[in-house]
């Protein structure tokens, strides 16, 4: 999923989810020149998850319901985050 610049030419925020044998990896990339507050719903099965942002080491837990896992993040201008999402 990506949002686009006003002229529609360049994605400003990119979110990409990959599934592997040990869980999920979510890549968030802010191409914009300003910081972005992001709220995402990640399509994962219902249950409890441990989330770790791999570049900063920030960790939290969250529970996915039938609609997915909600993740709020703040991305600085031209920054990226990589989240590991694992069932405990």
GROMACS .gro file of N, CA, C and O in nm, residues 27-56:
model
  120
   27UNK      N    1   0.757  -0.330   0.658
   27UNK     CA    2   0.846  -0.220   0.619
   27UNK      C    3   0.761  -0.095   0.601
   27UNK      O    4   0.662  -0.097   0.528
   28UNK      N    5   0.800   0.013   0.667
   28UNK     CA    6   0.735   0.143   0.650
   28UNK      C    7   0.840   0.243   0.602
   28UNK      O    8   0.946   0.256   0.664
   29UNK      N    9   0.813   0.311   0.493
   29UNK     CA   10   0.907   0.408   0.437
   29UNK      C   11   0.834   0.538   0.411
   29UNK      O   12   0.733   0.540   0.340
   30UNK      N   13   0.884   0.647   0.469
   30UNK     CA   14   0.829   0.779   0.448
   30UNK      C   15   0.919   0.853   0.350
   30UNK      O   16   1.030   0.893   0.384
   31UNK      N   17   0.872   0.873   0.228
   31UNK     CA   18   0.948   0.944   0.125
   31UNK      C   19   0.925   1.096   0.133
   31UNK      O   20   0.990   1.170   0.061
   32UNK      N   21   0.834   1.138   0.219
   32UNK     CA   22   0.797   1.279   0.226
   32UNK      C   23   0.903   1.360   0.299
   32UNK      O   24   0.980   1.307   0.379
   33UNK      N   25   0.905   1.489   0.274
   33UNK     CA   26   1.000   1.579   0.341
   33UNK      C   27   0.948   1.627   0.476
   33UNK      O   28   1.014   1.706   0.543
   34UNK      N   29   0.830   1.577   0.517
   34UNK     CA   30   0.777   1.608   0.649
   34UNK      C   31   0.746   1.478   0.722
   34UNK      O   32   0.723   1.374   0.661
   35UNK      N   33   0.747   1.486   0.855
   35UNK     CA   34   0.716   1.368   0.938
   35UNK      C   35   0.571   1.326   0.916
   35UNK      O   36   0.486   1.408   0.879
   36UNK      N   37   0.544   1.197   0.937
   36UNK     CA   38   0.409   1.143   0.918
   36UNK      C   39   0.370   1.059   1.039
   36UNK      O   40   0.447   0.975   1.086
   37UNK      N   41   0.248   1.082   1.090
   37UNK     CA   42   0.188   0.993   1.189
   37UNK      C   43   0.100   0.895   1.111
   37UNK      O   44   0.016   0.938   1.032
   38UNK      N   45   0.122   0.767   1.134
   38UNK     CA   46   0.059   0.663   1.053
   38UNK      C   47  -0.022   0.570   1.143
   38UNK      O   48   0.025   0.531   1.250
   39UNK      N   49  -0.140   0.533   1.099
   39UNK     CA   50  -0.219   0.429   1.162
   39UNK      C   51  -0.249   0.325   1.056
   39UNK      O   52  -0.306   0.357   0.951
   40UNK      N   53  -0.204   0.203   1.081
   40UNK     CA   54  -0.221   0.094   0.986
   40UNK      C   55  -0.301  -0.019   1.049
   40UNK      O   56  -0.294  -0.041   1.170
   41UNK      N   57  -0.372  -0.092   0.967
   41UNK     CA   58  -0.433  -0.217   1.010
   41UNK      C   59  -0.363  -0.328   0.932
   41UNK      O   60  -0.372  -0.333   0.809
   42UNK      N   61  -0.291  -0.412   1.003
   42UNK     CA   62  -0.212  -0.519   0.941
   42UNK      C   63  -0.297  -0.645   0.936
   42UNK      O   64  -0.355  -0.686   1.038
   43UNK      N   65  -0.305  -0.706   0.820
   43UNK     CA   66  -0.388  -0.824   0.798
   43UNK      C   67  -0.316  -0.949   0.848
   43UNK      O   68  -0.238  -1.011   0.775
   44UNK      N   69  -0.339  -0.981   0.976
   44UNK     CA   70  -0.283  -1.101   1.039
   44UNK      C   71  -0.397  -1.172   1.112
   44UNK      O   72  -0.498  -1.111   1.145
   45UNK      N   73  -0.381  -1.302   1.140
   45UNK     CA   74  -0.485  -1.374   1.215
   45UNK      C   75  -0.505  -1.315   1.355
   45UNK      O   76  -0.412  -1.258   1.413
   46UNK      N   77  -0.625  -1.330   1.408
   46UNK     CA   78  -0.654  -1.282   1.543
   46UNK      C   79  -0.562  -1.348   1.645
   46UNK      O   80  -0.523  -1.464   1.630
   47UNK      N   81  -0.524  -1.271   1.747
   47UNK     CA   82  -0.438  -1.322   1.853
   47UNK      C   83  -0.345  -1.215   1.906
   47UNK      O   84  -0.347  -1.101   1.861
   48UNK      N   85  -0.264  -1.255   2.003
   48UNK     CA   86  -0.167  -1.164   2.066
   48UNK      C   87  -0.035  -1.168   1.988
   48UNK      O   88   0.007  -1.274   1.940
   49UNK      N   89   0.030  -1.052   1.977
   49UNK     CA   90   0.156  -1.041   1.903
   49UNK      C   91   0.255  -0.955   1.979
   49UNK      O   92   0.218  -0.863   2.050
   50UNK      N   93   0.382  -0.987   1.961
   50UNK     CA   94   0.491  -0.903   2.006
   50UNK      C   95   0.543  -0.828   1.886
   50UNK      O   96   0.567  -0.888   1.781
   51UNK      N   97   0.559  -0.697   1.899
   51UNK     CA   98   0.609  -0.613   1.790
   51UNK      C   99   0.740  -0.550   1.832
   51UNK      O  100   0.750  -0.495   1.942
   52UNK      N  101   0.840  -0.558   1.746
   52UNK     CA  102   0.969  -0.495   1.772
   52UNK      C  103   1.009  -0.415   1.649
   52UNK      O  104   1.012  -0.468   1.538
   53UNK      N  105   1.040  -0.287   1.671
   53UNK     CA  106   1.090  -0.203   1.562
   53UNK      C  107   1.241  -0.228   1.558
   53UNK      O  108   1.312  -0.198   1.653
   54UNK      N  109   1.289  -0.288   1.450
   54UNK     CA  110   1.424  -0.343   1.448
   54UNK      C  111   1.534  -0.238   1.443
   54UNK      O  112   1.646  -0.266   1.487
   55UNK      N  113   1.509  -0.119   1.393
   55UNK     CA  114   1.616  -0.019   1.387
   55UNK      C  115   1.637   0.053   1.520
   55UNK      O  116   1.747   0.096   1.549
   56UNK      N  117   1.530   0.066   1.600
   56UNK     CA  118   1.542   0.136   1.728
   56UNK      C  119   1.539   0.042   1.848
   56UNK      O  120   1.579   0.079   1.957
   0.00000   0.00000   0.00000
